[in-house]
Short mmCIF file of C-alpha atoms and ligand atoms in Angstrom, two decimals:
data_model
loop_
_atom_site.label_atom_id
_atom_site.label_comp_id
_atom_site.label_asym_id
_atom_site.label_seq_id
_atom_site.Cartn_x
_atom_site.Cartn_y
_atom_site.Cartn_z
CA MET A 19 -25.94 18.37 -5.02
CA LYS A 20 -24.48 19.09 -8.48
CA CYS A 21 -21.19 18.08 -10.09
CA ASP A 22 -18.74 21.00 -9.91
CA LYS A 23 -17.43 20.14 -13.38
CA CYS A 24 -20.52 19.50 -15.51
CA GLY A 25 -23.60 20.36 -13.41
CA GLU A 26 -25.06 16.81 -13.56
CA LYS A 27 -26.13 15.05 -10.35
CA ALA A 28 -23.09 14.53 -8.06
CA VAL A 29 -22.47 11.05 -6.60
CA ILE A 30 -19.70 12.08 -4.21
CA ASN A 31 -19.00 15.15 -2.12
CA MET A 32 -15.41 15.53 -0.92
CA ARG A 33 -15.43 18.13 1.84
CA GLN A 34 -11.63 17.84 2.13
CA HIS A 35 -11.28 19.18 -1.44
CA LYS A 36 -14.48 21.29 -1.49
CA LEU A 37 -15.39 19.28 -4.57
CA ALA A 38 -18.52 17.35 -5.63
CA LEU A 39 -18.47 15.19 -8.77
CA CYS A 40 -20.76 13.05 -10.93
CA LYS A 41 -19.84 9.44 -11.69
CA ASP A 42 -18.09 10.09 -15.03
CA ASP A 43 -16.11 13.06 -13.77
CA TYR A 44 -15.16 11.15 -10.61
CA LEU A 45 -13.86 8.18 -12.60
CA ARG A 46 -11.68 10.64 -14.57
CA TRP A 47 -10.63 12.71 -11.55
CA VAL A 48 -9.16 9.79 -9.52
CA PRO A 49 -6.66 8.65 -12.21
CA GLU A 50 -5.69 12.32 -12.75
CA GLN A 51 -4.90 12.66 -9.04
CA VAL A 52 -2.87 9.46 -9.07
CA GLU A 53 -0.95 10.61 -12.17
CA LYS A 54 -0.14 13.89 -10.38
CA ALA A 55 1.28 11.98 -7.40
CA ILE A 56 3.34 9.73 -9.72
CA GLN A 57 4.81 12.85 -11.36
CA LYS A 58 5.26 14.90 -8.20
CA TYR A 59 7.19 12.22 -6.34
CA LYS A 60 8.96 10.99 -9.53
CA MET A 61 7.71 7.45 -8.92
CA PHE A 62 8.19 5.95 -12.41
CA SER A 63 7.83 6.65 -16.11
CA HIS A 64 6.21 4.83 -19.03
CA GLU A 65 9.55 3.08 -19.67
CA ASP A 66 9.55 1.38 -16.25
CA LYS A 67 8.31 -2.17 -15.71
CA VAL A 68 6.05 -1.87 -12.67
CA LEU A 69 4.96 -4.75 -10.43
CA VAL A 70 1.74 -4.02 -8.52
CA ALA A 71 1.24 -5.99 -5.28
CA VAL A 72 -2.42 -6.99 -5.48
CA SER A 73 -4.19 -8.26 -2.37
CA GLY A 74 -7.68 -8.50 -3.90
CA GLY A 75 -8.81 -5.48 -1.87
CA LYS A 76 -10.21 -2.21 -3.24
CA ASP A 77 -6.99 -0.20 -3.05
CA SER A 78 -4.57 -2.48 -4.85
CA LEU A 79 -7.10 -3.58 -7.51
CA SER A 80 -8.04 0.06 -8.15
CA LEU A 81 -4.36 0.96 -8.35
CA TRP A 82 -3.79 -1.73 -10.97
CA ASP A 83 -6.86 -0.53 -12.86
CA ILE A 84 -5.64 3.09 -12.78
CA LEU A 85 -2.08 2.28 -13.90
CA HIS A 86 -3.52 0.23 -16.75
CA ARG A 87 -5.80 3.13 -17.76
CA LEU A 88 -2.85 5.52 -17.61
CA ASP A 89 -0.97 3.20 -20.01
CA TYR A 90 1.81 2.20 -17.64
CA GLN A 91 3.40 -1.25 -18.02
CA ALA A 92 2.01 -2.85 -14.88
CA ASP A 93 1.92 -6.56 -14.04
CA GLY A 94 0.31 -7.81 -10.83
CA MET A 95 1.59 -10.04 -8.05
CA TYR A 96 -0.61 -11.92 -5.61
CA ILE A 97 0.80 -13.62 -2.51
CA GLY A 98 -1.28 -16.54 -1.19
CA LEU A 99 -1.00 -16.46 2.60
CA GLY A 100 -3.11 -19.49 3.49
CA ILE A 101 -5.49 -17.51 5.72
CA ASP A 102 -8.96 -18.97 6.11
CA GLY A 103 -10.77 -17.27 9.02
CA GLY A 104 -14.13 -18.83 8.14
CA VAL A 105 -14.53 -16.66 5.01
CA SER A 106 -11.81 -18.39 2.92
CA TYR A 107 -10.08 -15.01 2.99
CA SER A 108 -7.03 -16.01 0.90
CA ALA A 109 -8.93 -18.18 -1.59
CA GLU A 110 -11.46 -15.43 -2.25
CA SER A 111 -8.89 -12.66 -2.63
CA HIS A 112 -6.89 -14.88 -5.01
CA ARG A 113 -10.01 -15.51 -7.09
CA LEU A 114 -10.75 -11.77 -7.36
CA ALA A 115 -7.17 -10.90 -8.33
CA GLU A 116 -7.24 -13.61 -11.06
CA ALA A 117 -10.66 -12.47 -12.28
CA PHE A 118 -9.45 -8.87 -12.62
CA ALA A 119 -6.31 -9.94 -14.53
CA GLU A 120 -8.34 -12.09 -16.90
CA ARG A 121 -10.97 -9.43 -17.51
CA HIS A 122 -8.34 -6.86 -18.54
CA GLY A 123 -5.88 -9.27 -20.18
CA LEU A 124 -3.16 -8.48 -17.63
CA LYS A 125 -0.37 -10.67 -16.28
CA LEU A 126 -0.63 -11.83 -12.65
CA LEU A 127 2.30 -13.51 -10.90
CA VAL A 128 1.29 -15.72 -7.98
CA VAL A 129 3.45 -16.87 -5.08
CA ASP A 130 1.66 -19.24 -2.74
CA VAL A 131 3.25 -19.33 0.72
CA PRO A 132 1.89 -22.76 1.86
CA GLU A 133 2.97 -24.29 -1.45
CA THR A 134 6.42 -22.67 -1.57
CA TYR A 135 7.34 -22.83 2.11
CA SER A 136 5.19 -25.81 3.23
CA ALA A 137 3.36 -23.73 5.86
CA SER A 138 0.63 -21.12 5.90
CA ILE A 139 1.20 -17.76 7.60
CA PRO A 140 -0.78 -18.74 10.76
CA GLU A 141 1.25 -21.99 10.95
CA LEU A 142 4.54 -20.13 10.58
CA ALA A 143 3.49 -17.72 13.34
CA ARG A 144 2.62 -20.64 15.65
CA ARG A 145 5.85 -22.50 14.96
CA THR A 146 8.09 -19.52 15.47
CA HIS A 147 6.19 -18.09 18.46
CA ARG A 148 6.38 -14.63 16.91
CA GLY A 149 3.76 -11.94 17.45
CA ARG A 150 2.04 -13.24 20.64
CA GLY A 151 -0.58 -15.40 18.90
CA LYS A 152 -1.18 -12.89 16.06
CA PRO A 153 0.36 -13.75 12.68
CA CYS A 154 0.50 -10.13 11.44
CA SER A 155 4.19 -9.49 12.09
CA VAL A 156 5.26 -12.78 10.45
CA CYS A 157 2.88 -11.99 7.61
CA GLY A 158 4.42 -8.54 7.08
CA LEU A 159 7.92 -9.99 7.12
CA VAL A 160 7.06 -12.75 4.61
CA LYS A 161 5.16 -10.38 2.29
CA ARG A 162 7.99 -7.83 2.22
CA HIS A 163 10.53 -10.57 1.45
CA ILE A 164 8.48 -12.16 -1.34
CA MET A 165 7.59 -8.79 -2.90
CA ASN A 166 11.25 -7.75 -3.00
CA GLN A 167 12.41 -11.06 -4.35
CA THR A 168 9.71 -11.35 -7.03
CA ALA A 169 10.25 -7.79 -8.23
CA HIS A 170 14.02 -8.20 -8.31
CA GLU A 171 14.06 -11.60 -10.04
CA GLY A 172 11.38 -10.58 -12.55
CA GLY A 173 13.40 -7.53 -13.64
CA TYR A 174 10.80 -5.01 -12.42
CA SER A 175 12.31 -1.62 -11.71
CA VAL A 176 9.44 -0.59 -9.45
CA LEU A 177 7.20 -2.27 -6.88
CA ALA A 178 3.89 -0.49 -6.26
CA THR A 179 1.57 -1.10 -3.29
CA GLY A 180 -1.97 0.11 -2.69
CA HIS A 181 -1.33 1.97 0.59
CA ASN A 182 -3.80 4.87 0.73
CA LEU A 183 -3.73 8.13 2.71
CA ASP A 184 -5.56 6.59 5.67
CA ASP A 185 -2.95 3.80 5.87
CA GLU A 186 -0.08 6.27 5.67
CA VAL A 187 -1.58 8.65 8.21
CA ALA A 188 -2.23 5.81 10.70
CA VAL A 189 1.44 4.78 10.42
CA LEU A 190 2.55 8.40 10.74
CA PHE A 191 0.34 8.85 13.81
CA SER A 192 1.81 5.75 15.44
CA ASN A 193 5.39 6.71 14.60
CA THR A 194 4.80 10.20 15.97
CA LEU A 195 3.14 8.96 19.18
CA HIS A 196 6.22 6.84 19.82
CA TRP A 197 8.75 9.27 18.26
CA GLU A 198 10.15 6.50 16.07
CA GLY A 199 12.83 8.60 14.39
CA SER A 200 14.22 5.93 12.07
CA TYR A 201 10.72 4.90 10.92
CA LEU A 202 9.74 8.52 10.29
CA VAL A 203 12.82 8.91 8.09
CA ARG A 204 11.85 5.93 5.98
CA GLN A 205 8.13 6.72 5.64
CA ALA A 206 7.77 8.23 2.16
CA PRO A 207 5.82 7.89 -1.11
CA VAL A 208 9.02 6.50 -2.69
CA LEU A 209 11.73 4.32 -1.17
CA GLU A 210 14.74 4.34 -3.46
CA ALA A 211 16.46 1.07 -4.39
CA ASP A 212 19.73 2.35 -2.99
CA GLN A 213 20.77 -1.06 -1.67
CA ALA A 214 21.55 -4.01 -3.94
CA GLY A 215 18.75 -6.59 -3.87
CA LEU A 216 16.11 -4.03 -2.95
CA SER A 217 13.58 -2.82 -5.50
CA ARG A 218 12.30 0.76 -5.64
CA LYS A 219 9.01 0.93 -3.70
CA VAL A 220 6.23 3.38 -4.47
CA LYS A 221 2.78 4.20 -3.09
CA PRO A 222 0.85 6.02 -5.83
CA LEU A 223 -2.34 6.21 -3.72
CA CYS A 224 -0.64 7.89 -0.74
CA ARG A 225 -2.70 11.08 -1.16
CA MET A 226 -6.03 9.33 -1.81
CA TYR A 227 -8.49 8.95 1.07
CA GLU A 228 -9.68 5.40 1.77
CA ARG A 229 -13.25 6.60 1.15
CA GLU A 230 -12.22 7.93 -2.26
CA MET A 231 -10.74 4.57 -3.23
CA ALA A 232 -13.82 2.67 -2.05
CA ALA A 233 -15.97 4.99 -4.18
CA TYR A 234 -13.67 4.53 -7.18
CA ALA A 235 -13.82 0.72 -6.96
CA MET A 236 -17.59 0.73 -6.51
CA LEU A 237 -18.38 3.23 -9.28
CA GLY A 238 -15.80 1.63 -11.58
CA GLY A 239 -17.40 -1.80 -11.17
CA ILE A 240 -14.26 -3.38 -9.72
CA GLU A 241 -15.09 -6.57 -7.85
CA TYR A 242 -12.99 -6.72 -4.66
CA ILE A 243 -12.98 -8.52 -1.32
CA TYR A 244 -14.95 -6.52 1.29
CA ASP A 245 -13.69 -8.50 4.27
CA GLU A 246 -10.56 -7.35 6.04
CA CYS A 247 -8.02 -10.00 6.98
CA PRO A 248 -9.63 -11.83 9.97
CA PHE A 249 -6.52 -11.12 12.05
CA ALA A 250 -6.78 -7.36 11.58
CA LYS A 251 -9.73 -7.11 14.00
CA GLY A 252 -8.90 -5.06 17.08
CA SER A 253 -5.50 -3.97 15.76
CA THR A 254 -3.98 -0.69 16.94
CA SER A 255 -3.86 0.60 13.38
CA ILE A 256 -7.65 0.25 13.11
CA SER A 257 -8.14 2.16 16.36
CA TYR A 258 -5.78 4.90 15.14
CA LYS A 259 -7.81 5.12 11.92
CA GLU A 260 -10.98 5.62 13.97
CA ILE A 261 -9.40 8.43 15.98
CA LEU A 262 -8.17 10.09 12.78
CA ASN A 263 -11.63 9.76 11.23
CA GLN A 264 -13.11 11.61 14.22
CA LEU A 265 -10.56 14.35 13.70
CA GLU A 266 -11.35 14.48 9.98
CA ALA A 267 -15.11 14.71 10.65
CA GLY A 268 -14.62 17.93 12.60
CA HIS A 269 -11.81 19.24 10.40
CA PRO A 270 -12.16 18.14 6.77
CA GLY A 271 -8.70 17.84 5.21
CA ALA A 272 -6.93 17.21 8.55
CA LYS A 273 -5.56 13.82 7.48
CA LEU A 274 -4.20 15.10 4.17
CA SER A 275 -2.64 18.14 5.78
CA PHE A 276 -1.01 16.05 8.56
CA TYR A 277 0.59 13.85 5.89
CA LEU A 278 1.62 16.56 3.42
CA ARG A 279 3.09 18.78 6.13
CA PHE A 280 5.05 15.82 7.45
CA LEU A 281 6.53 15.30 3.97
CA GLN A 282 7.37 19.01 3.79
CA ALA A 283 9.03 18.91 7.20
CA LYS A 284 11.11 15.95 6.10
CA GLU A 285 12.09 17.75 2.91
CA ALA A 286 13.20 20.66 5.08
CA GLY A 287 15.61 18.26 6.84
CA PHE A 288 13.76 17.68 10.12
CA PHE A 289 14.84 14.04 10.41
CA SER A 290 18.10 13.93 8.41
CA GLN A 291 20.45 12.98 11.25
CA GLN A 292 18.43 9.82 11.87
CA ALA A 293 18.73 8.87 8.19
CA ASP A 294 22.52 8.64 8.27
CA THR A 295 22.65 6.20 11.18
CA HIS A 296 19.78 4.09 9.83
CA PHE A 297 21.16 3.47 6.36
CA ALA A 298 24.66 2.81 7.62
CA GLU A 299 23.42 -0.34 9.38
CA LEU A 300 22.11 -2.16 6.27
CA HIS A 301 24.11 -5.06 4.77
CA PRO A 302 23.19 -7.95 2.42
CA CYS A 303 21.90 -11.14 4.09
CA PRO A 304 24.47 -13.92 3.45
CA THR A 305 21.65 -16.40 2.63
CA CYS A 306 19.20 -14.53 0.38
CA GLY A 307 21.11 -11.37 -0.51
CA GLN A 308 18.37 -8.97 0.55
CA PRO A 309 19.49 -6.01 2.64
CA THR A 310 19.00 -6.32 6.37
CA THR A 311 19.87 -4.49 9.58
CA ALA A 312 20.08 -7.75 11.56
CA PRO A 313 23.56 -9.06 12.45
CA GLY A 314 24.13 -12.04 10.07
CA ALA A 315 21.12 -13.49 8.23
CA CYS A 316 17.94 -11.43 7.72
CA SER A 317 14.83 -12.10 9.86
CA PHE A 318 13.16 -14.02 7.01
CA CYS A 319 16.05 -16.47 6.60
CA ARG A 320 16.47 -16.83 10.36
CA MET A 321 12.79 -17.72 10.66
CA PHE A 322 13.25 -20.65 8.29
P1 LIG B 421 -1.99 -4.22 4.00
O1 LIG B 421 -0.64 -4.36 4.61
O2 LIG B 421 -2.81 -5.45 4.07
O3 LIG B 421 -2.72 -2.97 4.38
O4 LIG B 421 -1.73 -4.06 2.44
C1 LIG B 421 -0.99 -2.99 1.93
C2 LIG B 421 -0.63 -3.26 0.49
O5 LIG B 421 0.21 -4.42 0.42
C3 LIG B 421 -1.82 -3.60 -0.39
O6 LIG B 421 -2.42 -2.44 -0.90
C4 LIG B 421 -1.17 -4.41 -1.47
O7 LIG B 421 -0.54 -3.57 -2.43
C5 LIG B 421 -0.09 -5.18 -0.73
N1 LIG B 421 -0.58 -6.52 -0.31
C6 LIG B 421 -1.20 -6.85 0.85
N2 LIG B 421 -1.49 -8.16 0.89
C7 LIG B 421 -1.05 -8.69 -0.28
C8 LIG B 421 -1.06 -10.01 -0.85
N3 LIG B 421 -1.59 -11.06 -0.21
N4 LIG B 421 -0.52 -10.16 -2.09
C9 LIG B 421 0.02 -9.12 -2.74
N5 LIG B 421 0.06 -7.87 -2.25
C10 LIG B 421 -0.46 -7.64 -1.03
FE1 LIG B 422 -1.38 -10.85 7.04
FE2 LIG B 422 -3.65 -10.38 8.08
S1 LIG B 422 -2.07 -11.46 8.97
S2 LIG B 422 -2.96 -9.91 6.09
ZN1 LIG B 423 -19.70 15.87 -13.87
#
C-alpha cells in the first residue's frame, strides 16, 4: 500500500478516513488533526498557559509531544497514585513522564498522593470503603481534585487531558445506555471554567482513534508505559470499548460519527433543559473552595 500524499510505502491505513500514510506524513498529519480540533472547539491559544495531565501512557505523552511541536506553552503534571500491581505501575509511569520531560527540556510538576496525603489510592479506597473493593472511583475523585487544584494554584488557564476518541465514545455509550442526561450535557471537548476554583478543561485528542495515538507514539519514538492500570482489568469501560471496536470493524468510521453527531445534536439544543438544572446545583466547597454539587463539603474533603 502506498502513501496517499507522497507515494512512498504506507505504514498505516486508516479505513475510517480512507487514508494511508507513510511514517513522515503520518507524523505530520497527527499534529495537524490535533491543531484543527484545538481551533474548532476554541480550546486555547498560544497565549494560554496549558497544564497537560501526563499519566505516562501513550495518549497523554503524545499529547504533550504534539503541543510542544505546535509551539504551545505546555507544562506537564504527573500524579503519583501509589499503585503497584506487581509491575510497579506508578513508579514506572512516573519514570517515563520524567524521562520525556528531561529529553525535551520541559517542566513537569509532580504531586505524589502517598507523600501528600499519607496514603496510596488503594489504601484510601480500603479505608473509606468506597467502590466495592475497586479503587477506581476514589482514584478518579482524587485525580480530578488534584488536577483542578494544581492548575488553579499554578496560574494555568487550561488543563488538558489525553482522552482519545475511544475513551470519549465509551463514556458516551455508557451515558446513552443509561440515559444519564446531566452527564451527557457535560460531556464535551471543552468544559468552561464558569465556576470559581475550576480550571478550563480540554481534550485535544477527542477526535483521534486510540489506534492512531498508539501508532503516533510508536512511530514518533515516544517511550510510554504499555501496561494498563492493574485495576482497570474487567472494567465496564473496557467491555464497551470491545463492543464499539466490533462495530467499527464492520463499519469503519462508526465511532467517530457517533461522537461527532452527538456533539452536533447537543449544539442543536437536544440536552439544554438538563444543563440548567445541573449547573444551578454547584457551589464552592467550604473547605477547599472547589465547586461541588454535594451539600456542604465536596466529596474529596469529606473523604479526608
Ligand atoms: P484515564 O482516566 O486513566 O483513562 O486517563 C485519562 C487522562 O487523565 C490521561 O490521558 C491523562 O491526561 C490523565 N491522567 C490519568 N492518570 C494520570 C496521572 N496519574 N497523572 C496525571 N494525569 C493522569
Ligand atoms: Fe486509578 Fe487505576 S485505579 S488509574
Ligand atoms: Zn508520504
